[in-house]
Amino acid sequence: GAHNLGADPVRAAVEAGVPVYAFAVGQDERPADVQIVRAQASAVGYLGRPLPVEVEVRSWRYAGREARVVLSEGELELGRQPVVLPGDGLAETVSFQVEPTTAGPHIFGAVVEPLEGEFSRDNNEALVSTRVLQDRAHVLVVAGGPSQDLAFARRSLSMDSSLVVETLVEKAAGAMYQ
C-alpha cells in the first residue's frame, strides 16, 4: 500500500531516531488462478471471410493442466478449444477462426472455464468487438500518365486491406491501360 492519510510515517520515524524494520506477512506464492489477459480481433472483418480472434490465457499453480476456452456471440457458442497451461505467470494464446454471416458490429465473449481451487473467477472473461463489412471498398485511380506520385499513391492505397485498388493510366491520347 501507499501512505495517503495523516502524518508522514517515514518522517516520524526519522525524527524519532529509532530503527524501523519492515516485514511481510502472508504467503510467498500467488494463489491458484487462471485469467484472460488479452482478447483481440481485427477491427474490421468481411462477410464470408474468416476473422481471426485470439485469446491469451495466463495462469499460476496450474502448469501442465488443461483448461478450455469458449468463444461465443450472445447465446451462440462459436468455438471451444483446449489449452495446456504453461508455467506460473506465463501466457498461452488460443486462436479461433470465425466466419461472420451478417454485416455490422459484432461482440464476442471469451471465457476460460473455471478450474477447481481457483482464487478468482472474475478475470476468466473478456469481450472483443469488431465491425463486419459487406465487402472491401473499390477504388479506381485514374492518371494522365505514369509517375512517381502515381506509384506512391497506388502503393499506399494497396497497403490498406479494406480497399481493392484498380488503376487506369493514359499511355497515349485516348488509350488507357491498367
GROMACS .gro file of N, CA and C in nm:
model
  534
    1GLY      N    1   0.080  -0.118   0.000
    1GLY     CA    2   0.000   0.000   0.000
    1GLY      C    3   0.084   0.124   0.000
    2ALA      N    4   0.020   0.234   0.000
    2ALA     CA    5   0.086   0.364   0.000
    2ALA      C    6   0.024   0.448   0.110
    3HIS      N    7   0.106   0.532   0.170
    3HIS     CA    8   0.058   0.622   0.274
    3HIS      C    9  -0.012   0.740   0.208
    4ASN      N   10  -0.138   0.766   0.248
    4ASN     CA   11  -0.209   0.879   0.188
    4ASN      C   12  -0.300   0.951   0.289
    5LEU      N   13  -0.277   0.931   0.420
    5LEU     CA   14  -0.361   0.996   0.519
    5LEU      C   15  -0.280   1.024   0.645
    6GLY      N   16  -0.291   1.143   0.699
    6GLY     CA   17  -0.224   1.175   0.826
    6GLY      C   18  -0.077   1.209   0.808
    7ALA      N   19  -0.007   1.212   0.921
    7ALA     CA   20   0.135   1.249   0.921
    7ALA      C   21   0.218   1.145   0.846
    8ASP      N   22   0.327   1.191   0.784
    8ASP     CA   23   0.415   1.103   0.708
    8ASP      C   24   0.489   1.010   0.803
    9PRO      N   25   0.467   0.877   0.795
    9PRO     CA   26   0.530   0.784   0.887
    9PRO      C   27   0.682   0.776   0.871
   10VAL      N   28   0.734   0.799   0.752
   10VAL     CA   29   0.880   0.795   0.731
   10VAL      C   30   0.943   0.913   0.804
   11ARG      N   31   0.885   1.029   0.792
   11ARG     CA   32   0.938   1.147   0.860
   11ARG      C   33   0.930   1.128   1.013
   12ALA      N   34   0.819   1.073   1.060
   12ALA     CA   35   0.804   1.049   1.204
   12ALA      C   36   0.911   0.952   1.254
   13ALA      N   37   0.943   0.847   1.177
   13ALA     CA   38   1.046   0.751   1.218
   13ALA      C   39   1.184   0.816   1.219
   14VAL      N   40   1.213   0.900   1.121
   14VAL     CA   41   1.343   0.970   1.116
   14VAL      C   42   1.354   1.064   1.236
   15GLU      N   43   1.250   1.138   1.267
   15GLU     CA   44   1.252   1.231   1.378
   15GLU      C   45   1.263   1.161   1.513
   16ALA      N   46   1.206   1.040   1.524
   16ALA     CA   47   1.213   0.964   1.650
   16ALA      C   48   1.353   0.907   1.672
   17GLY      N   49   1.432   0.890   1.566
   17GLY     CA   50   1.567   0.841   1.580
   17GLY      C   51   1.577   0.694   1.619
   18VAL      N   52   1.475   0.617   1.589
   18VAL     CA   53   1.479   0.473   1.621
   18VAL      C   54   1.478   0.394   1.491
   19PRO      N   55   1.542   0.276   1.491
   19PRO     CA   56   1.539   0.195   1.368
   19PRO      C   57   1.399   0.139   1.344
   20VAL      N   58   1.364   0.126   1.215
   20VAL     CA   59   1.237   0.070   1.174
   20VAL      C   60   1.266  -0.051   1.085
   21TYR      N   61   1.203  -0.164   1.117
   21TYR     CA   62   1.220  -0.285   1.038
   21TYR      C   63   1.085  -0.324   0.979
   22ALA      N   64   1.085  -0.348   0.849
   22ALA     CA   65   0.962  -0.390   0.781
   22ALA      C   66   0.968  -0.541   0.757
   23PHE      N   67   0.855  -0.607   0.772
   23PHE     CA   68   0.849  -0.749   0.739
   23PHE      C   69   0.714  -0.778   0.676
   24ALA      N   70   0.718  -0.874   0.585
   24ALA     CA   71   0.596  -0.908   0.511
   24ALA      C   72   0.521  -1.017   0.584
   25VAL      N   73   0.391  -1.009   0.576
   25VAL     CA   74   0.305  -1.110   0.637
   25VAL      C   75   0.224  -1.172   0.524
   26GLY      N   76   0.219  -1.303   0.519
   26GLY     CA   77   0.140  -1.371   0.418
   26GLY      C   78   0.222  -1.474   0.344
   27GLN      N   79   0.165  -1.527   0.237
   27GLN     CA   80   0.230  -1.632   0.160
   27GLN      C   81   0.326  -1.574   0.058
   28ASP      N   82   0.428  -1.656   0.024
   28ASP     CA   83   0.525  -1.618  -0.078
   28ASP      C   84   0.470  -1.630  -0.219
   29GLU      N   85   0.380  -1.722  -0.240
   29GLU     CA   86   0.336  -1.750  -0.376
   29GLU      C   87   0.196  -1.698  -0.401
   30ARG      N   88   0.169  -1.675  -0.529
   30ARG     CA   89   0.036  -1.630  -0.570
   30ARG      C   90  -0.063  -1.744  -0.553
   31PRO      N   91  -0.186  -1.712  -0.528
   31PRO     CA   92  -0.288  -1.817  -0.522
   31PRO      C   93  -0.313  -1.875  -0.662
   32ALA      N   94  -0.369  -1.994  -0.667
   32ALA     CA   95  -0.402  -2.058  -0.794
   32ALA      C   96  -0.503  -1.973  -0.870
   33ASP      N   97  -0.472  -1.943  -0.995
   33ASP     CA   98  -0.562  -1.858  -1.073
   33ASP      C   99  -0.537  -1.878  -1.222
   34VAL      N  100  -0.643  -1.864  -1.299
   34VAL     CA  101  -0.638  -1.863  -1.445
   34VAL      C  102  -0.707  -1.735  -1.488
   35GLN      N  103  -0.649  -1.666  -1.587
   35GLN     CA  104  -0.709  -1.540  -1.630
   35GLN      C  105  -0.689  -1.519  -1.779
   36ILE      N  106  -0.782  -1.446  -1.837
   36ILE     CA  107  -0.766  -1.400  -1.974
   36ILE      C  108  -0.699  -1.264  -1.966
   37VAL      N  109  -0.581  -1.252  -2.027
   37VAL     CA  110  -0.510  -1.125  -2.021
   37VAL      C  111  -0.529  -1.041  -2.147
   38ARG      N  112  -0.575  -1.106  -2.256
   38ARG     CA  113  -0.596  -1.031  -2.380
   38ARG      C  114  -0.691  -1.110  -2.469
   39ALA      N  115  -0.784  -1.040  -2.530
   39ALA     CA  116  -0.870  -1.096  -2.633
   39ALA      C  117  -0.872  -0.994  -2.746
   40GLN      N  118  -0.847  -1.040  -2.868
   40GLN     CA  119  -0.828  -0.945  -2.977
   40GLN      C  120  -0.881  -1.002  -3.108
   41ALA      N  121  -0.942  -0.915  -3.186
   41ALA     CA  122  -0.986  -0.947  -3.323
   41ALA      C  123  -0.950  -0.828  -3.410
   42SER      N  124  -0.948  -0.850  -3.540
   42SER     CA  125  -0.926  -0.739  -3.632
   42SER      C  126  -1.038  -0.637  -3.611
   43ALA      N  127  -1.005  -0.510  -3.628
   43ALA     CA  128  -1.106  -0.404  -3.609
   43ALA      C  129  -1.216  -0.415  -3.714
   44VAL      N  130  -1.179  -0.468  -3.833
   44VAL     CA  131  -1.275  -0.481  -3.942
   44VAL      C  132  -1.264  -0.620  -4.001
   45GLY      N  133  -1.379  -0.681  -4.029
   45GLY     CA  134  -1.385  -0.810  -4.096
   45GLY      C  135  -1.480  -0.800  -4.213
   46TYR      N  136  -1.490  -0.909  -4.292
   46TYR     CA  137  -1.575  -0.908  -4.411
   46TYR      C  138  -1.662  -1.032  -4.414
   47LEU      N  139  -1.781  -1.016  -4.466
   47LEU     CA  140  -1.876  -1.127  -4.478
   47LEU      C  141  -1.813  -1.242  -4.556
   48GLY      N  142  -1.832  -1.362  -4.505
   48GLY     CA  143  -1.786  -1.481  -4.575
   48GLY      C  144  -1.637  -1.505  -4.569
   49ARG      N  145  -1.562  -1.422  -4.499
   49ARG     CA  146  -1.417  -1.440  -4.487
   49ARG      C  147  -1.383  -1.470  -4.343
   50PRO      N  148  -1.289  -1.562  -4.321
   50PRO     CA  149  -1.251  -1.595  -4.183
   50PRO      C  150  -1.197  -1.472  -4.108
   51LEU      N  151  -1.239  -1.458  -3.985
   51LEU     CA  152  -1.197  -1.349  -3.898
   51LEU      C  153  -1.124  -1.411  -3.779
   52PRO      N  154  -0.994  -1.386  -3.766
   52PRO     CA  155  -0.922  -1.445  -3.653
   52PRO      C  156  -0.952  -1.372  -3.522
   53VAL      N  157  -0.972  -1.451  -3.417
   53VAL     CA  158  -0.990  -1.398  -3.281
   53VAL      C  159  -0.888  -1.471  -3.193
   54GLU      N  160  -0.804  -1.394  -3.123
   54GLU     CA  161  -0.702  -1.453  -3.037
   54GLU      C  162  -0.733  -1.424  -2.892
   55VAL      N  163  -0.713  -1.526  -2.807
   55VAL     CA  164  -0.736  -1.514  -2.664
   55VAL      C  165  -0.610  -1.561  -2.593
   56GLU      N  166  -0.554  -1.475  -2.509
   56GLU     CA  167  -0.432  -1.506  -2.435
   56GLU      C  168  -0.468  -1.538  -2.290
   57VAL      N  169  -0.425  -1.657  -2.245
   57VAL     CA  170  -0.459  -1.708  -2.112
   57VAL      C  171  -0.330  -1.721  -2.031
   58ARG      N  172  -0.335  -1.675  -1.906
   58ARG     CA  173  -0.221  -1.686  -1.814
   58ARG      C  174  -0.269  -1.754  -1.687
   59SER      N  175  -0.176  -1.826  -1.621
   59SER     CA  176  -0.217  -1.897  -1.500
   59SER      C  177  -0.103  -1.905  -1.399
   60TRP      N  178  -0.141  -1.937  -1.276
   60TRP     CA  179  -0.048  -1.964  -1.167
   60TRP      C  180  -0.093  -2.092  -1.098
   61ARG      N  181   0.003  -2.179  -1.072
   61ARG     CA  182  -0.016  -2.304  -0.998
   61ARG      C  183  -0.102  -2.407  -1.072
   62TYR      N  184  -0.112  -2.394  -1.204
   62TYR     CA  185  -0.184  -2.492  -1.285
   62TYR      C  186  -0.097  -2.542  -1.400
   63ALA      N  187   0.033  -2.529  -1.392
   63ALA     CA  188   0.124  -2.566  -1.501
   63ALA      C  189   0.098  -2.710  -1.545
   64GLY      N  190   0.082  -2.728  -1.677
   64GLY     CA  191   0.061  -2.860  -1.734
   64GLY      C  192  -0.084  -2.907  -1.736
   65ARG      N  193  -0.172  -2.837  -1.667
   65ARG     CA  194  -0.314  -2.875  -1.666
   65ARG      C  195  -0.383  -2.819  -1.790
   66GLU      N  196  -0.491  -2.883  -1.827
   66GLU     CA  197  -0.567  -2.838  -1.943
   66GLU      C  198  -0.688  -2.759  -1.899
   67ALA      N  199  -0.711  -2.649  -1.970
   67ALA     CA  200  -0.831  -2.567  -1.949
   67ALA      C  201  -0.901  -2.554  -2.084
   68ARG      N  202  -1.024  -2.508  -2.083
   68ARG     CA  203  -1.099  -2.489  -2.207
   68ARG      C  204  -1.136  -2.341  -2.221
   69VAL      N  205  -1.115  -2.292  -2.344
   69VAL     CA  206  -1.153  -2.155  -2.377
   69VAL      C  207  -1.272  -2.163  -2.471
   70VAL      N  208  -1.378  -2.089  -2.437
   70VAL     CA  209  -1.502  -2.089  -2.516
   70VAL      C  210  -1.521  -1.950  -2.575
   71LEU      N  211  -1.550  -1.945  -2.705
   71LEU     CA  212  -1.579  -1.819  -2.773
   71LEU      C  213  -1.726  -1.821  -2.814
   72SER      N  214  -1.797  -1.712  -2.784
   72SER     CA  215  -1.939  -1.706  -2.817
   72SER      C  216  -1.976  -1.565  -2.862
   73GLU      N  217  -2.092  -1.560  -2.924
   73GLU     CA  218  -2.152  -1.431  -2.958
   73GLU      C  219  -2.294  -1.437  -2.908
   74GLY      N  220  -2.323  -1.363  -2.802
   74GLY     CA  221  -2.453  -1.373  -2.736
   74GLY      C  222  -2.467  -1.513  -2.679
   75GLU      N  223  -2.576  -1.579  -2.711
   75GLU     CA  224  -2.602  -1.716  -2.663
   75GLU      C  225  -2.541  -1.823  -2.753
   76LEU      N  226  -2.489  -1.783  -2.869
   76LEU     CA  227  -2.438  -1.878  -2.968
   76LEU      C  228  -2.290  -1.909  -2.943
   77GLU      N  229  -2.260  -2.035  -2.915
   77GLU     CA  230  -2.120  -2.076  -2.898
   77GLU      C  231  -2.056  -2.092  -3.035
   78LEU      N  232  -1.944  -2.021  -3.057
   78LEU     CA  233  -1.876  -2.023  -3.186
   78LEU      C  234  -1.761  -2.122  -3.190
   79GLY      N  235  -1.708  -2.155  -3.075
   79GLY     CA  236  -1.595  -2.247  -3.072
   79GLY      C  237  -1.552  -2.275  -2.930
   80ARG      N  238  -1.481  -2.387  -2.916
   80ARG     CA  239  -1.431  -2.430  -2.785
   80ARG      C  240  -1.298  -2.497  -2.812
   81GLN      N  241  -1.194  -2.452  -2.741
   81GLN     CA  242  -1.062  -2.509  -2.763
   81GLN      C  243  -0.991  -2.537  -2.631
   82PRO      N  244  -0.918  -2.648  -2.626
   82PRO     CA  245  -0.838  -2.674  -2.507
   82PRO      C  246  -0.708  -2.595  -2.511
   83VAL      N  247  -0.654  -2.567  -2.394
   83VAL     CA  248  -0.523  -2.503  -2.384
   83VAL      C  249  -0.450  -2.568  -2.267
   84VAL      N  250  -0.324  -2.606  -2.291
   84VAL     CA  251  -0.241  -2.659  -2.183
   84VAL      C  252  -0.173  -2.539  -2.118
   85LEU      N  253  -0.197  -2.523  -1.990
   85LEU     CA  254  -0.149  -2.404  -1.920
   85LEU      C  255   0.002  -2.415  -1.895
   86PRO      N  256   0.076  -2.309  -1.931
   86PRO     CA  257   0.221  -2.311  -1.911
   86PRO      C  258   0.257  -2.280  -1.766
   87GLY      N  259   0.383  -2.258  -1.738
   87GLY     CA  260   0.430  -2.230  -1.602
   87GLY      C  261   0.372  -2.102  -1.545
   88ASP      N  262   0.394  -2.083  -1.416
   88ASP     CA  263   0.338  -1.968  -1.343
   88ASP      C  264   0.371  -1.835  -1.409
   89GLY      N  265   0.266  -1.757  -1.434
   89GLY     CA  266   0.281  -1.624  -1.490
   89GLY      C  267   0.303  -1.620  -1.639
   90LEU      N  268   0.315  -1.736  -1.703
   90LEU     CA  269   0.336  -1.741  -1.848
   90LEU      C  270   0.202  -1.749  -1.918
   91ALA      N  271   0.199  -1.702  -2.042
   91ALA     CA  272   0.073  -1.698  -2.116
   91ALA      C  273   0.078  -1.790  -2.237
   92GLU      N  274  -0.038  -1.836  -2.276
   92GLU     CA  275  -0.056  -1.920  -2.395
   92GLU      C  276  -0.170  -1.859  -2.476
   93THR      N  277  -0.156  -1.856  -2.609
   93THR     CA  278  -0.257  -1.796  -2.695
   93THR      C  279  -0.339  -1.904  -2.765
   94VAL      N  280  -0.468  -1.885  -2.766
   94VAL     CA  281  -0.562  -1.973  -2.835
   94VAL      C  282  -0.622  -1.892  -2.950
   95SER      N  283  -0.622  -1.950  -3.070
   95SER     CA  284  -0.674  -1.880  -3.188
   95SER      C  285  -0.802  -1.945  -3.238
   96PHE      N  286  -0.899  -1.861  -3.269
   96PHE     CA  287  -1.026  -1.905  -3.327
   96PHE      C  288  -1.039  -1.842  -3.465
   97GLN      N  289  -1.111  -1.908  -3.555
   97GLN     CA  290  -1.146  -1.851  -3.685
   97GLN      C  291  -1.299  -1.844  -3.690
   98VAL      N  292  -1.351  -1.723  -3.700
   98VAL     CA  293  -1.495  -1.701  -3.703
   98VAL      C  294  -1.530  -1.655  -3.844
   99GLU      N  295  -1.639  -1.705  -3.898
   99GLU     CA  296  -1.684  -1.660  -4.030
   99GLU      C  297  -1.817  -1.588  -4.014
  100PRO      N  298  -1.814  -1.454  -4.009
  100PRO     CA  299  -1.936  -1.376  -3.987
  100PRO      C  300  -2.038  -1.396  -4.099
  101THR      N  301  -2.164  -1.403  -4.062
  101THR     CA  302  -2.272  -1.421  -4.159
  101THR      C  303  -2.358  -1.297  -4.175
  102THR      N  304  -2.334  -1.196  -4.091
  102THR     CA  305  -2.408  -1.070  -4.103
  102THR      C  306  -2.312  -0.953  -4.092
  103ALA      N  307  -2.343  -0.847  -4.164
  103ALA     CA  308  -2.264  -0.724  -4.156
  103ALA      C  309  -2.306  -0.645  -4.032
  104GLY      N  310  -2.216  -0.559  -3.985
  104GLY     CA  311  -2.245  -0.475  -3.870
  104GLY      C  312  -2.151  -0.504  -3.754
  105PRO      N  313  -2.180  -0.444  -3.640
  105PRO     CA  314  -2.093  -0.465  -3.523
  105PRO      C  315  -2.115  -0.604  -3.464
  106HIS      N  316  -2.008  -0.665  -3.416
  106HIS     CA  317  -2.014  -0.796  -3.351
  106HIS      C  318  -1.934  -0.789  -3.222
  107ILE      N  319  -1.989  -0.846  -3.116
  107ILE     CA  320  -1.919  -0.853  -2.987
  107ILE      C  321  -1.908  -1.000  -2.950
  108PHE      N  322  -1.785  -1.044  -2.933
  108PHE     CA  323  -1.757  -1.183  -2.898
  108PHE      C  324  -1.716  -1.190  -2.751
  109GLY      N  325  -1.761  -1.294  -2.685
  109GLY     CA  326  -1.722  -1.317  -2.546
  109GLY      C  327  -1.628  -1.436  -2.540
  110ALA      N  328  -1.517  -1.419  -2.470
  110ALA     CA  329  -1.421  -1.528  -2.449
  110ALA      C  330  -1.424  -1.563  -2.301
  111VAL      N  331  -1.433  -1.693  -2.271
  111VAL     CA  332  -1.437  -1.740  -2.133
  111VAL      C  333  -1.343  -1.857  -2.120
  112VAL      N  334  -1.256  -1.853  -2.019
  112VAL     CA  335  -1.180  -1.972  -1.984
  112VAL      C  336  -1.258  -2.037  -1.870
  113GLU      N  337  -1.298  -2.164  -1.891
  113GLU     CA  338  -1.381  -2.232  -1.791
  113GLU      C  339  -1.303  -2.242  -1.660
  114PRO      N  340  -1.369  -2.212  -1.546
  114PRO     CA  341  -1.301  -2.212  -1.417
  114PRO      C  342  -1.245  -2.350  -1.382
  115LEU      N  343  -1.133  -2.348  -1.311
  115LEU     CA  344  -1.072  -2.470  -1.262
  115LEU      C  345  -1.093  -2.480  -1.111
  116GLU      N  346  -1.094  -2.600  -1.062
  116GLU     CA  347  -1.115  -2.623  -0.918
  116GLU      C  348  -1.004  -2.554  -0.837
  117GLY      N  349  -1.044  -2.485  -0.732
  117GLY     CA  350  -0.950  -2.419  -0.643
  117GLY      C  351  -0.903  -2.283  -0.691
  118GLU      N  352  -0.965  -2.232  -0.794
  118GLU     CA  353  -0.923  -2.104  -0.849
  118GLU      C  354  -0.955  -1.989  -0.754
  119PHE      N  355  -0.860  -1.899  -0.738
  119PHE     CA  356  -0.872  -1.787  -0.645
  119PHE      C  357  -0.985  -1.692  -0.686
  120SER      N  358  -0.990  -1.654  -0.815
  120SER     CA  359  -1.091  -1.560  -0.861
  120SER      C  360  -1.140  -1.603  -0.998
  121ARG      N  361  -1.270  -1.595  -1.018
  121ARG     CA  362  -1.326  -1.626  -1.149
  121ARG      C  363  -1.366  -1.500  -1.224
  122ASP      N  364  -1.347  -1.385  -1.159
  122ASP     CA  365  -1.384  -1.258  -1.221
  122ASP      C  366  -1.298  -1.224  -1.342
  123ASN      N  367  -1.176  -1.281  -1.348
  123ASN     CA  368  -1.085  -1.249  -1.457
  123ASN      C  369  -1.082  -1.357  -1.566
  124ASN      N  370  -1.184  -1.443  -1.567
  124ASN     CA  371  -1.191  -1.552  -1.665
  124ASN      C  372  -1.267  -1.514  -1.791
  125GLU      N  373  -1.310  -1.389  -1.803
  125GLU     CA  374  -1.391  -1.348  -1.917
  125GLU      C  375  -1.337  -1.220  -1.979
  126ALA      N  376  -1.358  -1.207  -2.110
  126ALA     CA  377  -1.320  -1.085  -2.182
  126ALA      C  378  -1.413  -1.068  -2.301
  127LEU      N  379  -1.434  -0.944  -2.340
  127LEU     CA  380  -1.515  -0.913  -2.458
  127LEU      C  381  -1.424  -0.853  -2.565
  128VAL      N  382  -1.456  -0.882  -2.689
  128VAL     CA  383  -1.381  -0.824  -2.801
  128VAL      C  384  -1.483  -0.786  -2.909
  129SER      N  385  -1.462  -0.670  -2.970
  129SER     CA  386  -1.559  -0.625  -3.070
  129SER      C  387  -1.491  -0.605  -3.205
  130THR      N  388  -1.571  -0.614  -3.309
  130THR     CA  389  -1.525  -0.590  -3.444
  130THR      C  390  -1.641  -0.539  -3.527
  131ARG      N  391  -1.611  -0.488  -3.642
  131ARG     CA  392  -1.714  -0.440  -3.734
  131ARG      C  393  -1.699  -0.521  -3.862
  132VAL      N  394  -1.807  -0.583  -3.904
  132VAL     CA  395  -1.806  -0.666  -4.025
  132VAL      C  396  -1.870  -0.588  -4.139
  133LEU      N  397  -1.795  -0.579  -4.249
  133LEU     CA  398  -1.843  -0.507  -4.368
  133LEU      C  399  -1.889  -0.606  -4.474
  134GLN      N  400  -1.977  -0.559  -4.560
  134GLN     CA  401  -2.028  -0.640  -4.671
  134GLN      C  402  -1.913  -0.684  -4.760
  135ASP      N  403  -1.828  -0.591  -4.800
  135ASP     CA  404  -1.716  -0.620  -4.888
  135ASP      C  405  -1.615  -0.506  -4.878
  136ARG      N  406  -1.499  -0.528  -4.934
  136ARG     CA  407  -1.398  -0.422  -4.934
  136ARG      C  408  -1.441  -0.311  -5.031
  137ALA      N  409  -1.400  -0.188  -5.001
  137ALA     CA  410  -1.431  -0.074  -5.088
  137ALA      C  411  -1.343  -0.081  -5.213
  138HIS      N  412  -1.403  -0.050  -5.327
  138HIS     CA  413  -1.329  -0.050  -5.454
  138HIS      C  414  -1.289   0.093  -5.486
  139VAL      N  415  -1.160   0.112  -5.520
  139VAL     CA  416  -1.107   0.243  -5.552
  139VAL      C  417  -1.048   0.237  -5.692
  140LEU      N  418  -1.088   0.330  -5.776
  140LEU     CA  419  -1.033   0.340  -5.911
  140LEU      C  420  -0.946   0.465  -5.917
  141VAL      N  421  -0.817   0.445  -5.948
  141VAL     CA  422  -0.724   0.556  -5.962
  141VAL      C  423  -0.704   0.579  -6.111
  142VAL      N  424  -0.734   0.698  -6.158
  142VAL     CA  425  -0.718   0.733  -6.299
  142VAL      C  426  -0.609   0.839  -6.307
  143ALA      N  427  -0.509   0.814  -6.397
  143ALA     CA  428  -0.396   0.907  -6.409
  143ALA      C  429  -0.372   0.940  -6.555
  144GLY      N  430  -0.322   1.060  -6.579
  144GLY     CA  431  -0.291   1.105  -6.716
  144GLY      C  432  -0.165   1.041  -6.769
  145GLY      N  433  -0.087   0.978  -6.685
  145GLY     CA  434   0.037   0.913  -6.730
  145GLY      C  435   0.110   0.857  -6.610
  146PRO      N  436   0.205   0.769  -6.634
  146PRO     CA  437   0.281   0.712  -6.523
  146PRO      C  438   0.365   0.820  -6.455
  147SER      N  439   0.381   0.805  -6.323
  147SER     CA  440   0.465   0.899  -6.248
  147SER      C  441   0.501   0.839  -6.113
  148GLN      N  442   0.599   0.898  -6.049
  148GLN     CA  443   0.637   0.854  -5.914
  148GLN      C  444   0.523   0.879  -5.815
  149ASP      N  445   0.453   0.990  -5.833
  149ASP     CA  446   0.341   1.021  -5.745
  149ASP      C  447   0.231   0.915  -5.757
  150LEU      N  448   0.204   0.872  -5.881
  150LEU     CA  449   0.105   0.767  -5.902
  150LEU      C  450   0.150   0.638  -5.835
  151ALA      N  451   0.275   0.601  -5.854
  151ALA     CA  452   0.327   0.478  -5.793
  151ALA      C  453   0.315   0.484  -5.641
  152PHE      N  454   0.349   0.597  -5.583
  152PHE     CA  455   0.339   0.612  -5.438
  152PHE      C  456   0.193   0.601  -5.392
  153ALA      N  457   0.103   0.670  -5.461
  153ALA     CA  458  -0.039   0.667  -5.422
  153ALA      C  459  -0.093   0.526  -5.434
  154ARG      N  460  -0.059   0.454  -5.541
  154ARG     CA  461  -0.106   0.317  -5.560
  154ARG      C  462  -0.055   0.225  -5.450
  155ARG      N  463   0.075   0.234  -5.419
  155ARG     CA  464   0.132   0.151  -5.311
  155ARG      C  465   0.066   0.181  -5.178
  156SER      N  466   0.046   0.309  -5.150
  156SER     CA  467  -0.015   0.349  -5.021
  156SER      C  468  -0.156   0.296  -5.009
  157LEU      N  469  -0.236   0.311  -5.114
  157LEU     CA  470  -0.373   0.262  -5.110
  157LEU      C  471  -0.377   0.109  -5.101
  158SER      N  472  -0.288   0.042  -5.172
  158SER     CA  473  -0.285  -0.105  -5.173
  158SER      C  474  -0.248  -0.164  -5.038
  159MET      N  475  -0.183  -0.087  -4.954
  159MET     CA  476  -0.145  -0.135  -4.820
  159MET      C  477  -0.265  -0.145  -4.727
  160ASP      N  478  -0.373  -0.078  -4.761
  160ASP     CA  479  -0.495  -0.082  -4.680
  160ASP      C  480  -0.576  -0.204  -4.721
  161SER      N  481  -0.584  -0.304  -4.634
  161SER     CA  482  -0.652  -0.429  -4.668
  161SER      C  483  -0.803  -0.412  -4.685
  162SER      N  484  -0.858  -0.297  -4.650
  162SER     CA  485  -1.002  -0.276  -4.667
  162SER      C  486  -1.036  -0.221  -4.806
  163LEU      N  487  -0.933  -0.204  -4.891
  163LEU     CA  488  -0.954  -0.147  -5.024
  163LEU      C  489  -0.914  -0.244  -5.134
  164VAL      N  490  -0.987  -0.242  -5.246
  164VAL     CA  491  -0.948  -0.308  -5.369
  164VAL      C  492  -0.912  -0.195  -5.465
  165VAL      N  493  -0.787  -0.189  -5.507
  165VAL     CA  494  -0.738  -0.076  -5.585
  165VAL      C  495  -0.719  -0.117  -5.730
  166GLU      N  496  -0.780  -0.041  -5.822
  166GLU     CA  497  -0.758  -0.059  -5.965
  166GLU      C  498  -0.705   0.073  -6.020
  167THR      N  499  -0.619   0.063  -6.122
  167THR     CA  500  -0.556   0.182  -6.177
  167THR      C  501  -0.574   0.186  -6.328
  168LEU      N  502  -0.610   0.301  -6.379
  168LEU     CA  503  -0.615   0.326  -6.523
  168LEU      C  504  -0.519   0.441  -6.552
  169VAL      N  505  -0.427   0.419  -6.647
  169VAL     CA  506  -0.328   0.520  -6.681
  169VAL      C  507  -0.334   0.544  -6.832
  170GLU      N  508  -0.337   0.671  -6.872
  170GLU     CA  509  -0.339   0.705  -7.014
  170GLU      C  510  -0.196   0.693  -7.067
  171LYS      N  511  -0.178   0.607  -7.169
  171LYS     CA  512  -0.043   0.592  -7.225
  171LYS      C  513  -0.025   0.672  -7.353
  172ALA      N  514  -0.132   0.697  -7.425
  172ALA     CA  515  -0.128   0.782  -7.545
  172ALA      C  516  -0.264   0.848  -7.551
  173ALA      N  517  -0.277   0.945  -7.636
  173ALA     CA  518  -0.403   1.019  -7.645
  173ALA      C  519  -0.522   0.925  -7.657
  174GLY      N  520  -0.601   0.916  -7.553
  174GLY     CA  521  -0.722   0.835  -7.554
  174GLY      C  522  -0.702   0.689  -7.521
  175ALA      N  523  -0.581   0.634  -7.526
  175ALA     CA  524  -0.559   0.492  -7.497
  175ALA      C  525  -0.527   0.475  -7.349
  176MET      N  526  -0.598   0.382  -7.284
  176MET     CA  527  -0.579   0.359  -7.142
  176MET      C  528  -0.526   0.218  -7.120
  177TYR      N  529  -0.450   0.197  -7.014
  177TYR     CA  530  -0.409   0.063  -6.975
  177TYR      C  531  -0.415   0.052  -6.824
  178GLN      N  532  -0.421  -0.071  -6.777
  178GLN     CA  533  -0.430  -0.095  -6.633
  178GLN      C  534  -0.295  -0.123  -6.575
   0.00000   0.00000   0.00000
